[in-house]
mmCIF file of N, CA and C in Angstrom:
data_model
loop_
_atom_site.group_PDB
_atom_site.id
_atom_site.type_symbol
_atom_site.label_atom_id
_atom_site.label_comp_id
_atom_site.label_asym_id
_atom_site.label_seq_id
_atom_site.Cartn_x
_atom_site.Cartn_y
_atom_site.Cartn_z
ATOM 1 N N MET V 224 3.960 8.226 22.943
ATOM 2 C CA MET V 224 3.618 7.003 22.504
ATOM 3 C C MET V 224 3.148 6.744 20.563
ATOM 4 N N LEU V 225 2.642 7.577 20.575
ATOM 5 C CA LEU V 225 2.323 7.856 18.762
ATOM 6 C C LEU V 225 3.869 8.027 18.382
ATOM 7 N N ARG V 226 4.717 8.576 18.430
ATOM 8 C CA ARG V 226 6.271 8.948 18.192
ATOM 9 C C ARG V 226 6.883 7.885 17.454
ATOM 10 N N SER V 227 6.848 6.977 18.755
ATOM 11 C CA SER V 227 7.522 5.350 19.003
ATOM 12 C C SER V 227 6.717 4.913 17.860
ATOM 13 N N ILE V 228 5.366 4.887 17.895
ATOM 14 C CA ILE V 228 4.735 3.855 16.982
ATOM 15 C C ILE V 228 5.023 4.273 15.259
ATOM 16 N N SER V 229 5.487 5.688 15.224
ATOM 17 C CA SER V 229 5.552 6.331 13.881
ATOM 18 C C SER V 229 6.969 5.978 13.460
ATOM 19 N N LEU V 230 7.529 6.044 14.374
ATOM 20 C CA LEU V 230 9.147 5.180 13.996
ATOM 21 C C LEU V 230 9.528 4.112 14.059
ATOM 22 N N ALA V 231 8.503 3.070 14.276
ATOM 23 C CA ALA V 231 8.589 1.731 14.441
ATOM 24 C C ALA V 231 7.951 1.716 12.825
ATOM 25 N N ILE V 232 7.329 2.117 12.278
ATOM 26 C CA ILE V 232 6.576 2.154 11.082
ATOM 27 C C ILE V 232 7.893 2.657 9.835
ATOM 28 N N LEU V 233 8.093 3.528 10.290
ATOM 29 C CA LEU V 233 9.469 4.390 9.548
ATOM 30 C C LEU V 233 10.445 3.153 8.744
ATOM 31 N N LEU V 234 11.030 2.622 10.438
ATOM 32 C CA LEU V 234 12.168 1.843 10.412
ATOM 33 C C LEU V 234 11.566 0.710 9.605
ATOM 34 N N THR V 235 11.023 0.313 9.571
ATOM 35 C CA THR V 235 10.238 -1.026 9.116
ATOM 36 C C THR V 235 10.001 -1.155 7.459
ATOM 37 N N ILE V 236 9.370 0.275 7.151
ATOM 38 C CA ILE V 236 9.178 0.959 5.637
ATOM 39 C C ILE V 236 10.075 1.114 4.666
ATOM 40 N N ALA V 237 11.012 1.649 5.494
ATOM 41 C CA ALA V 237 12.207 2.337 4.758
ATOM 42 C C ALA V 237 13.558 1.311 4.606
ATOM 43 N N PRO V 238 13.526 -0.159 4.896
ATOM 44 C CA PRO V 238 14.725 -1.142 3.965
ATOM 45 C C PRO V 238 13.738 -1.649 3.139
ATOM 46 N N ALA V 239 12.462 -1.444 3.003
ATOM 47 C CA ALA V 239 11.939 -1.787 1.651
ATOM 48 C C ALA V 239 11.949 -1.187 0.670
ATOM 49 N N SER V 240 11.684 -0.116 0.618
ATOM 50 C CA SER V 240 11.820 1.110 -0.334
ATOM 51 C C SER V 240 12.959 1.091 -0.892
ATOM 52 N N ALA V 241 14.358 1.130 -0.328
ATOM 53 C CA ALA V 241 15.590 1.389 -0.104
ATOM 54 C C ALA V 241 15.535 -0.054 -1.392
ATOM 55 N N PHE V 242 15.412 -1.610 -1.112
ATOM 56 C CA PHE V 242 15.446 -2.414 -2.190
ATOM 57 C C PHE V 242 14.433 -1.925 -3.782
ATOM 58 N N ALA V 243 13.577 -1.520 -3.141
ATOM 59 C CA ALA V 243 12.450 -1.142 -4.305
ATOM 60 C C ALA V 243 13.099 -0.151 -5.006
ATOM 61 N N ASN V 244 13.562 0.806 -4.724
ATOM 62 C CA ASN V 244 14.650 1.947 -5.360
ATOM 63 C C ASN V 244 15.997 0.874 -6.238
ATOM 64 N N SER V 245 16.355 0.295 -5.612
ATOM 65 C CA SER V 245 17.584 -0.228 -5.946
ATOM 66 C C SER V 245 17.533 -0.790 -7.352
ATOM 67 N N CYS V 246 16.186 -1.984 -7.530
ATOM 68 C CA CYS V 246 16.003 -2.667 -8.261
ATOM 69 C C CYS V 246 16.133 -2.121 -9.444
ATOM 70 N N PRO V 247 15.260 -1.150 -10.105
ATOM 71 C CA PRO V 247 15.349 -0.689 -11.184
ATOM 72 C C PRO V 247 16.467 0.421 -11.619
ATOM 73 N N THR V 248 17.545 0.522 -10.681
ATOM 74 C CA THR V 248 18.455 0.873 -10.898
ATOM 75 C C THR V 248 19.535 -0.365 -11.590
ATOM 76 N N GLN V 249 18.908 -1.474 -10.948
ATOM 77 C CA GLN V 249 20.138 -2.666 -11.380
ATOM 78 C C GLN V 249 19.773 -3.141 -12.748
ATOM 79 N N MET V 250 18.326 -3.121 -12.790
ATOM 80 C CA MET V 250 17.980 -3.650 -14.173
ATOM 81 C C MET V 250 18.718 -2.510 -15.266
ATOM 82 N N ALA V 251 18.237 -1.459 -14.888
ATOM 83 C CA ALA V 251 19.064 -0.656 -16.455
ATOM 84 C C ALA V 251 20.342 -1.155 -16.322
ATOM 85 N N ALA V 252 21.452 -0.867 -15.380
ATOM 86 C CA ALA V 252 22.538 -1.358 -15.406
ATOM 87 C C ALA V 252 22.884 -2.643 -16.075
ATOM 88 N N ILE V 253 22.329 -3.864 -16.127
ATOM 89 C CA ILE V 253 21.820 -4.841 -16.766
ATOM 90 C C ILE V 253 21.520 -4.244 -18.132
ATOM 91 N N ASP V 254 20.673 -3.789 -18.695
ATOM 92 C CA ASP V 254 19.957 -3.211 -20.118
ATOM 93 C C ASP V 254 21.422 -2.478 -20.390
ATOM 94 N N ALA V 255 22.108 -1.285 -19.757
ATOM 95 C CA ALA V 255 22.909 -0.864 -20.427
ATOM 96 C C ALA V 255 24.498 -1.825 -20.856
ATOM 97 N N ALA V 256 24.408 -2.852 -19.893
ATOM 98 C CA ALA V 256 25.649 -3.872 -19.862
ATOM 99 C C ALA V 256 25.606 -4.730 -21.368
ATOM 100 N N LEU V 257 24.404 -5.390 -21.623
ATOM 101 C CA LEU V 257 23.403 -6.279 -22.591
ATOM 102 C C LEU V 257 24.451 -6.196 -23.760
ATOM 103 N N PRO V 258 24.193 -5.427 -24.275
ATOM 104 C CA PRO V 258 24.752 -4.689 -25.732
ATOM 105 C C PRO V 258 26.104 -5.343 -26.064
ATOM 106 N N THR V 259 27.043 -4.497 -25.323
ATOM 107 C CA THR V 259 28.037 -4.952 -25.676
ATOM 108 C C THR V 259 28.533 -5.869 -24.867
ATOM 109 N N ALA V 260 28.208 -6.918 -24.338
ATOM 110 C CA ALA V 260 29.094 -7.654 -22.960
ATOM 111 C C ALA V 260 29.381 -8.938 -24.466
ATOM 112 N N SER V 261 30.594 -9.722 -23.752
ATOM 113 C CA SER V 261 31.139 -10.729 -24.793
ATOM 114 C C SER V 261 30.975 -11.858 -24.059
ATOM 115 N N LEU V 262 29.738 -12.752 -23.948
ATOM 116 C CA LEU V 262 29.437 -13.730 -23.420
ATOM 117 C C LEU V 262 29.120 -14.749 -24.129
ATOM 118 N N SER V 263 29.092 -15.924 -23.880
ATOM 119 C CA SER V 263 28.908 -17.264 -24.151
ATOM 120 C C SER V 263 27.029 -16.958 -24.707
ATOM 121 N N GLU V 264 26.591 -17.827 -25.844
ATOM 122 C CA GLU V 264 25.337 -17.660 -25.690
ATOM 123 C C GLU V 264 24.757 -18.434 -24.589
ATOM 124 N N ALA V 265 25.353 -19.101 -24.119
ATOM 125 C CA ALA V 265 24.830 -19.749 -22.471
ATOM 126 C C ALA V 265 24.451 -18.793 -21.541
ATOM 127 N N ASP V 266 25.762 -18.062 -21.969
ATOM 128 C CA ASP V 266 25.580 -16.766 -20.317
ATOM 129 C C ASP V 266 24.499 -15.880 -20.834
ATOM 130 N N MET V 267 24.621 -15.669 -21.939
ATOM 131 C CA MET V 267 23.888 -14.377 -22.481
ATOM 132 C C MET V 267 22.461 -14.770 -22.240
ATOM 133 N N ALA V 268 21.835 -16.052 -22.168
ATOM 134 C CA ALA V 268 20.416 -16.486 -22.272
ATOM 135 C C ALA V 268 20.374 -16.750 -20.687
ATOM 136 N N LYS V 269 21.492 -17.072 -19.855
ATOM 137 C CA LYS V 269 21.129 -16.939 -18.539
ATOM 138 C C LYS V 269 20.806 -15.763 -17.820
ATOM 139 N N VAL V 270 21.613 -14.465 -18.177
ATOM 140 C CA VAL V 270 21.261 -13.276 -17.986
ATOM 141 C C VAL V 270 20.113 -12.735 -18.300
ATOM 142 N N LYS V 271 19.662 -12.815 -19.408
ATOM 143 C CA LYS V 271 18.668 -12.220 -19.457
ATOM 144 C C LYS V 271 17.507 -13.098 -18.923
ATOM 145 N N GLU V 272 17.339 -14.127 -18.433
ATOM 146 C CA GLU V 272 16.546 -14.423 -17.721
ATOM 147 C C GLU V 272 16.807 -14.355 -16.613
ATOM 148 N N LEU V 273 17.911 -13.866 -15.772
ATOM 149 C CA LEU V 273 17.941 -13.861 -14.519
ATOM 150 C C LEU V 273 17.159 -12.147 -14.012
ATOM 151 N N ARG V 274 17.497 -11.056 -15.518
ATOM 152 C CA ARG V 274 17.281 -10.034 -15.530
ATOM 153 C C ARG V 274 15.742 -10.259 -15.042
ATOM 154 N N GLN V 275 15.008 -11.070 -16.395
ATOM 155 C CA GLN V 275 13.283 -11.127 -16.212
ATOM 156 C C GLN V 275 12.868 -11.495 -14.925
ATOM 157 N N GLN V 276 13.621 -12.544 -13.964
ATOM 158 C CA GLN V 276 13.023 -12.980 -13.401
ATOM 159 C C GLN V 276 13.390 -12.045 -12.206
ATOM 160 N N GLY V 277 14.618 -10.852 -12.169
ATOM 161 C CA GLY V 277 14.557 -10.035 -10.998
ATOM 162 C C GLY V 277 13.288 -8.798 -11.443
ATOM 163 N N GLU V 278 12.941 -8.523 -12.569
ATOM 164 C CA GLU V 278 11.838 -7.856 -12.711
ATOM 165 C C GLU V 278 10.399 -8.168 -12.513
ATOM 166 N N ASP V 279 10.289 -9.414 -12.708
ATOM 167 C CA ASP V 279 9.227 -10.067 -12.137
ATOM 168 C C ASP V 279 9.057 -9.911 -10.625
ATOM 169 N N LEU V 280 10.453 -10.466 -10.026
ATOM 170 C CA LEU V 280 10.128 -10.622 -8.444
ATOM 171 C C LEU V 280 9.916 -9.003 -7.785
ATOM 172 N N HIS V 281 10.849 -8.093 -8.524
ATOM 173 C CA HIS V 281 10.404 -6.569 -8.071
ATOM 174 C C HIS V 281 9.001 -6.021 -8.239
ATOM 175 N N ASN V 282 8.173 -6.525 -9.488
ATOM 176 C CA ASN V 282 7.303 -5.963 -9.681
ATOM 177 C C ASN V 282 6.035 -6.750 -8.601
ATOM 178 N N SER V 283 6.564 -8.253 -7.823
ATOM 179 C CA SER V 283 5.690 -8.771 -7.321
ATOM 180 C C SER V 283 5.675 -8.296 -5.497
ATOM 181 N N GLY V 284 6.749 -7.843 -5.306
ATOM 182 C CA GLY V 284 7.050 -7.059 -4.502
ATOM 183 C C GLY V 284 8.172 -7.397 -3.631
ATOM 184 N N ASP V 285 8.783 -8.588 -3.829
ATOM 185 C CA ASP V 285 9.826 -9.366 -3.238
ATOM 186 C C ASP V 285 11.215 -9.059 -4.050
ATOM 187 N N HIS V 286 11.615 -7.313 -3.074
ATOM 188 C CA HIS V 286 12.607 -6.746 -3.703
ATOM 189 C C HIS V 286 13.836 -7.462 -2.900
ATOM 190 N N ALA V 287 14.376 -8.206 -2.190
ATOM 191 C CA ALA V 287 15.192 -8.800 -1.354
ATOM 192 C C ALA V 287 15.269 -10.252 -2.783
ATOM 193 N N GLY V 288 14.793 -10.433 -2.942
ATOM 194 C CA GLY V 288 14.622 -11.582 -4.058
ATOM 195 C C GLY V 288 15.245 -11.002 -5.509
ATOM 196 N N SER V 289 14.884 -10.075 -6.123
ATOM 197 C CA SER V 289 14.746 -9.492 -6.676
ATOM 198 C C SER V 289 16.774 -9.109 -6.713
ATOM 199 N N GLU V 290 16.811 -8.267 -5.734
ATOM 200 C CA GLU V 290 18.365 -8.135 -5.905
ATOM 201 C C GLU V 290 19.426 -9.122 -5.999
ATOM 202 N N ALA V 291 18.970 -10.166 -5.090
ATOM 203 C CA ALA V 291 19.824 -11.157 -5.284
ATOM 204 C C ALA V 291 19.904 -11.854 -6.664
ATOM 205 N N VAL V 292 19.274 -12.012 -7.345
ATOM 206 C CA VAL V 292 18.737 -12.541 -8.861
ATOM 207 C C VAL V 292 19.581 -11.254 -9.752
ATOM 208 N N LEU V 293 19.280 -10.315 -9.567
ATOM 209 C CA LEU V 293 19.808 -9.248 -10.481
ATOM 210 C C LEU V 293 21.250 -9.328 -10.300
ATOM 211 N N GLY V 294 21.942 -9.254 -8.851
ATOM 212 C CA GLY V 294 23.178 -9.228 -8.517
ATOM 213 C C GLY V 294 23.862 -10.326 -9.260
ATOM 214 N N GLU V 295 23.348 -11.703 -9.181
ATOM 215 C CA GLU V 295 23.922 -13.095 -9.913
ATOM 216 C C GLU V 295 23.911 -12.385 -11.764
ATOM 217 N N ALA V 296 22.846 -12.197 -11.763
ATOM 218 C CA ALA V 296 22.882 -11.253 -13.366
ATOM 219 C C ALA V 296 24.326 -10.225 -13.432
ATOM 220 N N LYS V 297 24.374 -9.494 -12.996
ATOM 221 C CA LYS V 297 25.761 -8.296 -13.063
ATOM 222 C C LYS V 297 26.895 -9.108 -12.623
ATOM 223 N N GLN V 298 27.225 -10.519 -11.844
ATOM 224 C CA GLN V 298 28.334 -10.757 -11.183
ATOM 225 C C GLN V 298 28.444 -11.715 -13.248
ATOM 226 N N ILE V 299 27.686 -12.551 -13.600
ATOM 227 C CA ILE V 299 27.890 -12.914 -14.997
ATOM 228 C C ILE V 299 28.492 -12.120 -15.765
ATOM 229 N N LEU V 300 27.822 -10.667 -16.131
ATOM 230 C CA LEU V 300 28.178 -9.523 -16.433
ATOM 231 C C LEU V 300 29.249 -8.921 -16.380
ATOM 232 N N GLY V 301 29.780 -9.055 -15.303
ATOM 233 C CA GLY V 301 31.078 -8.820 -14.701
ATOM 234 C C GLY V 301 30.910 -7.413 -14.399
ATOM 235 N N ILE V 302 29.818 -6.885 -14.162
ATOM 236 C CA ILE V 302 29.323 -5.500 -13.950
ATOM 237 C C ILE V 302 29.222 -4.916 -12.410
#
């Protein structure tokens, strides 16, 4: 029974930690693309805003929300 409980806990935690590890990778990709991005001022401002929102969501523990926001920023950047 203890083994079943341990497995259930692991399966619950694993997806959350996968999201947690992906957020910094996505933020780094956005940061690397920003200096050479050919975007309008409005799009550049939007990407920077989304990047900050993604970091804030990540830091608050909302990794799924962070992934979604960072994905939107990456889409605007074309990465």
